[in-house]
């Protein structure tokens, strides 16, 4: 019995042997990629609009930002800069959020999509607990007045979330849906985060509400 012979042809070899067919396939791949890209962009726009509608109303902020982020494999994101390992470990101990000097770490409940809204104020807005599963607050110091948010991929770069430049701030974290099943496109996010930032010198961590299971 003759042994079967497997032959592998590279893309370059295929293009050389069948240039017409290769050109057709390449055109189809490009069109498919463009269509997928447009579908993704449309979903991101639709999801961001959904996220904006899902946030309870509050006092008018100086700056605001809403987008869809990914929980990523770390199931968390940060505000500011500093020792990410220490902040992440302390957030794990708390279950939601921790601040270490100039870095705040917030945990998500999913690796999937999350609605994130950030509102910045010049003074502390009234405490609003309705519609949230957990609300907590921490303090951090921004040395440059322009703390980054990461690691998140968003369609538009968020504006600076501190409105008084370098100094001490409070970060009030509101979350709901962290126990929901993971959602990814084209589903709308089931988890929602609202981050409220305002000047404040206290470094004390406070929990105002916690009904998470």
PDB file of C-alpha atoms in Angstrom:
ATOM      1  CA  UNK A   1       0.000   0.000   0.000  1.00  0.00           C
ATOM      2  CA  UNK A   2       1.326   3.370  -0.926  1.00  0.00           C
ATOM      3  CA  UNK A   3       1.730   5.845   1.917  1.00  0.00           C
ATOM      4  CA  UNK A   4      -0.439   8.934   1.746  1.00  0.00           C
ATOM      5  CA  UNK A   5       1.505  12.085   1.017  1.00  0.00           C
ATOM      6  CA  UNK A   6       0.437  15.334   2.708  1.00  0.00           C
ATOM      7  CA  UNK A   7       1.338  18.487   0.848  1.00  0.00           C
ATOM      8  CA  UNK A   8       1.279  21.909   2.471  1.00  0.00           C
ATOM      9  CA  UNK A   9       1.144  25.015   0.323  1.00  0.00           C
ATOM     10  CA  UNK A  10       2.059  28.422   1.702  1.00  0.00           C
ATOM     11  CA  UNK A  11       0.127  31.564   0.855  1.00  0.00           C
ATOM     12  CA  UNK A  12       2.946  32.767  -1.383  1.00  0.00           C
ATOM     13  CA  UNK A  13       3.048  29.424  -3.226  1.00  0.00           C
ATOM     14  CA  UNK A  14      -0.732  29.461  -3.693  1.00  0.00           C
ATOM     15  CA  UNK A  15      -0.585  33.008  -5.064  1.00  0.00           C
ATOM     16  CA  UNK A  16       2.126  31.912  -7.503  1.00  0.00           C
ATOM     17  CA  UNK A  17       0.310  28.738  -8.628  1.00  0.00           C
ATOM     18  CA  UNK A  18      -3.216  30.220  -8.782  1.00  0.00           C
ATOM     19  CA  UNK A  19      -2.906  34.013  -8.977  1.00  0.00           C
ATOM     20  CA  UNK A  20      -6.496  34.613 -10.143  1.00  0.00           C
ATOM     21  CA  UNK A  21      -8.022  32.483  -7.386  1.00  0.00           C
ATOM     22  CA  UNK A  22      -5.682  33.988  -4.792  1.00  0.00           C
ATOM     23  CA  UNK A  23      -6.742  37.501  -5.795  1.00  0.00           C
ATOM     24  CA  UNK A  24     -10.426  36.568  -5.394  1.00  0.00           C
ATOM     25  CA  UNK A  25      -9.815  35.022  -1.967  1.00  0.00           C
ATOM     26  CA  UNK A  26      -7.778  38.019  -0.817  1.00  0.00           C
ATOM     27  CA  UNK A  27     -10.550  40.386  -1.914  1.00  0.00           C
ATOM     28  CA  UNK A  28     -13.126  38.310  -0.024  1.00  0.00           C
ATOM     29  CA  UNK A  29     -10.976  38.298   3.108  1.00  0.00           C
ATOM     30  CA  UNK A  30     -10.532  42.056   2.971  1.00  0.00           C
ATOM     31  CA  UNK A  31     -14.271  42.616   2.499  1.00  0.00           C
ATOM     32  CA  UNK A  32     -15.056  40.244   5.367  1.00  0.00           C
ATOM     33  CA  UNK A  33     -12.591  42.030   7.640  1.00  0.00           C
ATOM     34  CA  UNK A  34     -14.075  45.424   6.764  1.00  0.00           C
ATOM     35  CA  UNK A  35     -17.609  44.185   7.426  1.00  0.00           C
ATOM     36  CA  UNK A  36     -16.540  42.700  10.766  1.00  0.00           C
ATOM     37  CA  UNK A  37     -14.853  45.969  11.685  1.00  0.00           C
ATOM     38  CA  UNK A  38     -17.936  48.002  10.861  1.00  0.00           C
ATOM     39  CA  UNK A  39     -20.149  45.577  12.793  1.00  0.00           C
ATOM     40  CA  UNK A  40     -17.870  45.956  15.816  1.00  0.00           C
ATOM     41  CA  UNK A  41     -17.901  49.750  15.590  1.00  0.00           C
ATOM     42  CA  UNK A  42     -21.692  49.811  15.317  1.00  0.00           C
ATOM     43  CA  UNK A  43     -21.974  47.563  18.352  1.00  0.00           C
ATOM     44  CA  UNK A  44     -19.589  49.745  20.378  1.00  0.00           C
ATOM     45  CA  UNK A  45     -21.603  52.859  19.556  1.00  0.00           C
ATOM     46  CA  UNK A  46     -24.870  51.113  20.426  1.00  0.00           C
ATOM     47  CA  UNK A  47     -23.436  49.671  23.652  1.00  0.00           C
ATOM     48  CA  UNK A  48     -21.971  53.028  24.742  1.00  0.00           C
ATOM     49  CA  UNK A  49     -25.373  54.678  24.209  1.00  0.00           C
ATOM     50  CA  UNK A  50     -26.989  51.894  26.247  1.00  0.00           C
ATOM     51  CA  UNK A  51     -24.446  52.390  29.028  1.00  0.00           C
ATOM     52  CA  UNK A  52     -25.083  56.157  29.109  1.00  0.00           C
ATOM     53  CA  UNK A  53     -28.834  55.589  29.424  1.00  0.00           C
ATOM     54  CA  UNK A  54     -28.328  53.071  32.220  1.00  0.00           C
ATOM     55  CA  UNK A  55     -26.650  55.458  34.664  1.00  0.00           C
ATOM     56  CA  UNK A  56     -28.962  57.097  37.236  1.00  0.00           C
ATOM     57  CA  UNK A  57     -29.148  60.858  36.958  1.00  0.00           C
ATOM     58  CA  UNK A  58     -27.101  63.002  39.311  1.00  0.00           C
ATOM     59  CA  UNK A  59     -25.740  66.527  39.749  1.00  0.00           C
ATOM     60  CA  UNK A  60     -24.193  67.956  36.611  1.00  0.00           C
ATOM     61  CA  UNK A  61     -20.474  67.085  36.612  1.00  0.00           C
ATOM     62  CA  UNK A  62     -17.614  69.211  35.330  1.00  0.00           C
ATOM     63  CA  UNK A  63     -16.534  66.312  33.130  1.00  0.00           C
ATOM     64  CA  UNK A  64     -18.131  63.005  32.229  1.00  0.00           C
ATOM     65  CA  UNK A  65     -17.150  59.943  30.244  1.00  0.00           C
ATOM     66  CA  UNK A  66     -19.000  56.733  29.357  1.00  0.00           C
ATOM     67  CA  UNK A  67     -17.800  53.741  27.364  1.00  0.00           C
ATOM     68  CA  UNK A  68     -17.649  49.959  27.307  1.00  0.00           C
ATOM     69  CA  UNK A  69     -14.534  48.354  28.755  1.00  0.00           C
ATOM     70  CA  UNK A  70     -13.399  44.753  29.063  1.00  0.00           C
ATOM     71  CA  UNK A  71     -12.916  43.140  32.438  1.00  0.00           C
ATOM     72  CA  UNK A  72      -9.921  41.413  30.866  1.00  0.00           C
ATOM     73  CA  UNK A  73      -8.315  38.362  32.420  1.00  0.00           C
ATOM     74  CA  UNK A  74      -7.357  40.413  35.492  1.00  0.00           C
ATOM     75  CA  UNK A  75     -11.004  41.322  36.168  1.00  0.00           C
ATOM     76  CA  UNK A  76     -10.066  44.824  37.147  1.00  0.00           C
ATOM     77  CA  UNK A  77      -8.864  48.268  36.124  1.00  0.00           C
ATOM     78  CA  UNK A  78      -6.939  51.084  37.748  1.00  0.00           C
ATOM     79  CA  UNK A  79      -6.969  54.860  38.119  1.00  0.00           C
ATOM     80  CA  UNK A  80      -3.677  56.697  38.551  1.00  0.00           C
ATOM     81  CA  UNK A  81      -0.198  55.234  38.880  1.00  0.00           C
ATOM     82  CA  UNK A  82       1.746  53.334  41.496  1.00  0.00           C
ATOM     83  CA  UNK A  83       2.377  49.819  42.782  1.00  0.00           C
ATOM     84  CA  UNK A  84      -0.275  47.848  40.917  1.00  0.00           C
ATOM     85  CA  UNK A  85       0.508  44.589  42.679  1.00  0.00           C
ATOM     86  CA  UNK A  86      -0.071  45.938  46.174  1.00  0.00           C
ATOM     87  CA  UNK A  87      -3.225  47.813  45.163  1.00  0.00           C
ATOM     88  CA  UNK A  88      -4.623  44.738  43.393  1.00  0.00           C
ATOM     89  CA  UNK A  89      -3.959  42.501  46.417  1.00  0.00           C
ATOM     90  CA  UNK A  90      -5.677  44.954  48.736  1.00  0.00           C
ATOM     91  CA  UNK A  91      -8.630  45.249  46.361  1.00  0.00           C
ATOM     92  CA  UNK A  92      -8.910  41.455  46.414  1.00  0.00           C
ATOM     93  CA  UNK A  93      -8.998  41.572  50.207  1.00  0.00           C
ATOM     94  CA  UNK A  94     -11.744  44.212  50.142  1.00  0.00           C
ATOM     95  CA  UNK A  95     -13.639  42.547  47.312  1.00  0.00           C
ATOM     96  CA  UNK A  96     -14.083  45.709  45.252  1.00  0.00           C
ATOM     97  CA  UNK A  97     -11.650  48.603  45.584  1.00  0.00           C
ATOM     98  CA  UNK A  98      -8.422  49.733  47.233  1.00  0.00           C
ATOM     99  CA  UNK A  99      -6.135  52.742  47.021  1.00  0.00           C
ATOM    100  CA  UNK A 100      -2.375  52.790  47.523  1.00  0.00           C
ATOM    101  CA  UNK A 101      -0.879  56.289  47.347  1.00  0.00           C
ATOM    102  CA  UNK A 102      -1.537  57.422  43.752  1.00  0.00           C
ATOM    103  CA  UNK A 103      -3.243  54.272  42.478  1.00  0.00           C
ATOM    104  CA  UNK A 104      -6.835  53.067  42.820  1.00  0.00           C
ATOM    105  CA  UNK A 105      -7.718  49.523  41.732  1.00  0.00           C
ATOM    106  CA  UNK A 106     -11.329  48.487  41.060  1.00  0.00           C
ATOM    107  CA  UNK A 107     -12.357  44.867  40.528  1.00  0.00           C
ATOM    108  CA  UNK A 108     -14.943  43.703  38.009  1.00  0.00           C
ATOM    109  CA  UNK A 109     -16.951  40.513  38.296  1.00  0.00           C
ATOM    110  CA  UNK A 110     -16.307  39.436  34.716  1.00  0.00           C
ATOM    111  CA  UNK A 111     -13.745  39.189  31.952  1.00  0.00           C
ATOM    112  CA  UNK A 112     -16.464  40.328  29.545  1.00  0.00           C
ATOM    113  CA  UNK A 113     -17.901  43.757  28.763  1.00  0.00           C
ATOM    114  CA  UNK A 114     -18.580  46.336  31.484  1.00  0.00           C
ATOM    115  CA  UNK A 115     -20.296  49.725  31.305  1.00  0.00           C
ATOM    116  CA  UNK A 116     -18.010  52.371  32.807  1.00  0.00           C
ATOM    117  CA  UNK A 117     -19.087  55.944  33.537  1.00  0.00           C
ATOM    118  CA  UNK A 118     -16.821  58.528  35.168  1.00  0.00           C
ATOM    119  CA  UNK A 119     -18.101  61.828  36.576  1.00  0.00           C
ATOM    120  CA  UNK A 120     -15.772  64.526  37.869  1.00  0.00           C
ATOM    121  CA  UNK A 121     -16.779  67.260  40.343  1.00  0.00           C
ATOM    122  CA  UNK A 122     -15.209  70.221  42.122  1.00  0.00           C
ATOM    123  CA  UNK A 123     -16.836  69.182  45.407  1.00  0.00           C
ATOM    124  CA  UNK A 124     -18.451  66.043  46.761  1.00  0.00           C
ATOM    125  CA  UNK A 125     -21.894  65.387  45.241  1.00  0.00           C
ATOM    126  CA  UNK A 126     -24.714  64.014  47.417  1.00  0.00           C
ATOM    127  CA  UNK A 127     -24.424  60.320  48.199  1.00  0.00           C
ATOM    128  CA  UNK A 128     -26.709  58.257  45.914  1.00  0.00           C
ATOM    129  CA  UNK A 129     -27.231  54.588  46.787  1.00  0.00           C
ATOM    130  CA  UNK A 130     -30.421  53.702  44.912  1.00  0.00           C
ATOM    131  CA  UNK A 131     -29.929  51.331  41.999  1.00  0.00           C
ATOM    132  CA  UNK A 132     -26.497  50.085  43.081  1.00  0.00           C
ATOM    133  CA  UNK A 133     -25.418  46.840  44.721  1.00  0.00           C
ATOM    134  CA  UNK A 134     -22.297  48.241  46.306  1.00  0.00           C
ATOM    135  CA  UNK A 135     -20.973  51.763  46.927  1.00  0.00           C
ATOM    136  CA  UNK A 136     -17.561  52.478  48.434  1.00  0.00           C
ATOM    137  CA  UNK A 137     -15.132  55.372  48.603  1.00  0.00           C
ATOM    138  CA  UNK A 138     -11.353  55.699  48.824  1.00  0.00           C
ATOM    139  CA  UNK A 139      -8.803  58.495  48.660  1.00  0.00           C
ATOM    140  CA  UNK A 140      -5.741  58.883  46.453  1.00  0.00           C
ATOM    141  CA  UNK A 141      -3.151  61.483  45.517  1.00  0.00           C
ATOM    142  CA  UNK A 142      -2.637  62.573  41.910  1.00  0.00           C
ATOM    143  CA  UNK A 143       0.851  64.023  41.530  1.00  0.00           C
ATOM    144  CA  UNK A 144       0.345  65.273  37.971  1.00  0.00           C
ATOM    145  CA  UNK A 145      -3.396  65.922  38.016  1.00  0.00           C
ATOM    146  CA  UNK A 146      -3.891  63.658  34.993  1.00  0.00           C
ATOM    147  CA  UNK A 147      -4.365  60.095  36.280  1.00  0.00           C
ATOM    148  CA  UNK A 148      -4.622  57.396  33.629  1.00  0.00           C
ATOM    149  CA  UNK A 149      -7.302  54.717  33.461  1.00  0.00           C
ATOM    150  CA  UNK A 150      -5.990  51.305  32.528  1.00  0.00           C
ATOM    151  CA  UNK A 151      -5.622  48.790  31.217  1.00  0.00           C
ATOM    152  CA  UNK A 152      -8.782  49.444  29.188  1.00  0.00           C
ATOM    153  CA  UNK A 153      -9.430  49.748  25.475  1.00  0.00           C
ATOM    154  CA  UNK A 154     -11.981  52.426  24.660  1.00  0.00           C
ATOM    155  CA  UNK A 155     -13.109  54.048  21.435  1.00  0.00           C
ATOM    156  CA  UNK A 156     -12.312  57.574  22.648  1.00  0.00           C
ATOM    157  CA  UNK A 157      -9.595  58.604  25.056  1.00  0.00           C
ATOM    158  CA  UNK A 158     -11.242  59.708  28.325  1.00  0.00           C
ATOM    159  CA  UNK A 159     -10.675  63.303  29.482  1.00  0.00           C
ATOM    160  CA  UNK A 160      -8.732  63.976  32.705  1.00  0.00           C
ATOM    161  CA  UNK A 161     -10.882  62.773  35.583  1.00  0.00           C
ATOM    162  CA  UNK A 162      -9.442  65.222  38.125  1.00  0.00           C
ATOM    163  CA  UNK A 163     -10.622  68.817  37.794  1.00  0.00           C
ATOM    164  CA  UNK A 164      -8.408  70.648  40.296  1.00  0.00           C
ATOM    165  CA  UNK A 165      -4.992  69.547  39.025  1.00  0.00           C
ATOM    166  CA  UNK A 166      -2.454  67.779  41.263  1.00  0.00           C
ATOM    167  CA  UNK A 167      -3.626  66.994  44.769  1.00  0.00           C
ATOM    168  CA  UNK A 168      -5.751  64.723  46.929  1.00  0.00           C
ATOM    169  CA  UNK A 169      -9.015  63.271  45.663  1.00  0.00           C
ATOM    170  CA  UNK A 170     -11.804  60.957  46.699  1.00  0.00           C
ATOM    171  CA  UNK A 171     -13.067  58.218  44.384  1.00  0.00           C
ATOM    172  CA  UNK A 172     -16.607  56.950  44.970  1.00  0.00           C
ATOM    173  CA  UNK A 173     -17.226  53.613  43.285  1.00  0.00           C
ATOM    174  CA  UNK A 174     -20.757  52.400  42.428  1.00  0.00           C
ATOM    175  CA  UNK A 175     -21.279  48.917  40.974  1.00  0.00           C
ATOM    176  CA  UNK A 176     -24.134  46.601  40.073  1.00  0.00           C
ATOM    177  CA  UNK A 177     -24.407  43.330  38.181  1.00  0.00           C
ATOM    178  CA  UNK A 178     -21.033  41.929  39.213  1.00  0.00           C
ATOM    179  CA  UNK A 179     -22.658  38.555  39.804  1.00  0.00           C
ATOM    180  CA  UNK A 180     -24.315  38.447  36.371  1.00  0.00           C
ATOM    181  CA  UNK A 181     -23.320  36.043  33.631  1.00  0.00           C
ATOM    182  CA  UNK A 182     -20.505  37.236  31.363  1.00  0.00           C
ATOM    183  CA  UNK A 183     -21.639  39.240  28.352  1.00  0.00           C
ATOM    184  CA  UNK A 184     -19.760  39.988  25.144  1.00  0.00           C
ATOM    185  CA  UNK A 185     -20.734  41.536  21.811  1.00  0.00           C
ATOM    186  CA  UNK A 186     -23.402  41.649  20.492  1.00  0.00           C
ATOM    187  CA  UNK A 187     -24.988  41.395  23.963  1.00  0.00           C
ATOM    188  CA  UNK A 188     -25.318  44.539  26.051  1.00  0.00           C
ATOM    189  CA  UNK A 189     -23.148  44.659  29.207  1.00  0.00           C
ATOM    190  CA  UNK A 190     -24.794  43.327  32.351  1.00  0.00           C
ATOM    191  CA  UNK A 191     -22.266  44.898  34.738  1.00  0.00           C
ATOM    192  CA  UNK A 192     -22.230  48.647  35.405  1.00  0.00           C
ATOM    193  CA  UNK A 193     -19.688  50.872  37.151  1.00  0.00           C
ATOM    194  CA  UNK A 194     -20.009  54.564  38.033  1.00  0.00           C
ATOM    195  CA  UNK A 195     -16.871  56.324  39.268  1.00  0.00           C
ATOM    196  CA  UNK A 196     -17.336  59.714  40.925  1.00  0.00           C
ATOM    197  CA  UNK A 197     -14.180  61.787  41.513  1.00  0.00           C
ATOM    198  CA  UNK A 198     -13.887  64.980  43.573  1.00  0.00           C
ATOM    199  CA  UNK A 199     -11.249  66.785  45.669  1.00  0.00           C
ATOM    200  CA  UNK A 200     -10.832  65.515  49.220  1.00  0.00           C
ATOM    201  CA  UNK A 201      -7.983  65.104  51.669  1.00  0.00           C
ATOM    202  CA  UNK A 202      -9.166  62.007  53.549  1.00  0.00           C
ATOM    203  CA  UNK A 203      -7.484  58.664  52.808  1.00  0.00           C
ATOM    204  CA  UNK A 204     -10.049  56.685  54.797  1.00  0.00           C
ATOM    205  CA  UNK A 205     -11.812  53.863  52.954  1.00  0.00           C
ATOM    206  CA  UNK A 206     -15.568  53.730  53.498  1.00  0.00           C
ATOM    207  CA  UNK A 207     -18.343  51.358  52.463  1.00  0.00           C
ATOM    208  CA  UNK A 208     -21.777  52.963  52.160  1.00  0.00           C
ATOM    209  CA  UNK A 209     -23.732  50.016  50.739  1.00  0.00           C
ATOM    210  CA  UNK A 210     -23.114  46.347  50.072  1.00  0.00           C
ATOM    211  CA  UNK A 211     -25.883  43.963  49.043  1.00  0.00           C
ATOM    212  CA  UNK A 212     -23.744  41.811  46.786  1.00  0.00           C
ATOM    213  CA  UNK A 213     -24.253  38.113  47.449  1.00  0.00           C
TER     214      UNK A 213
END
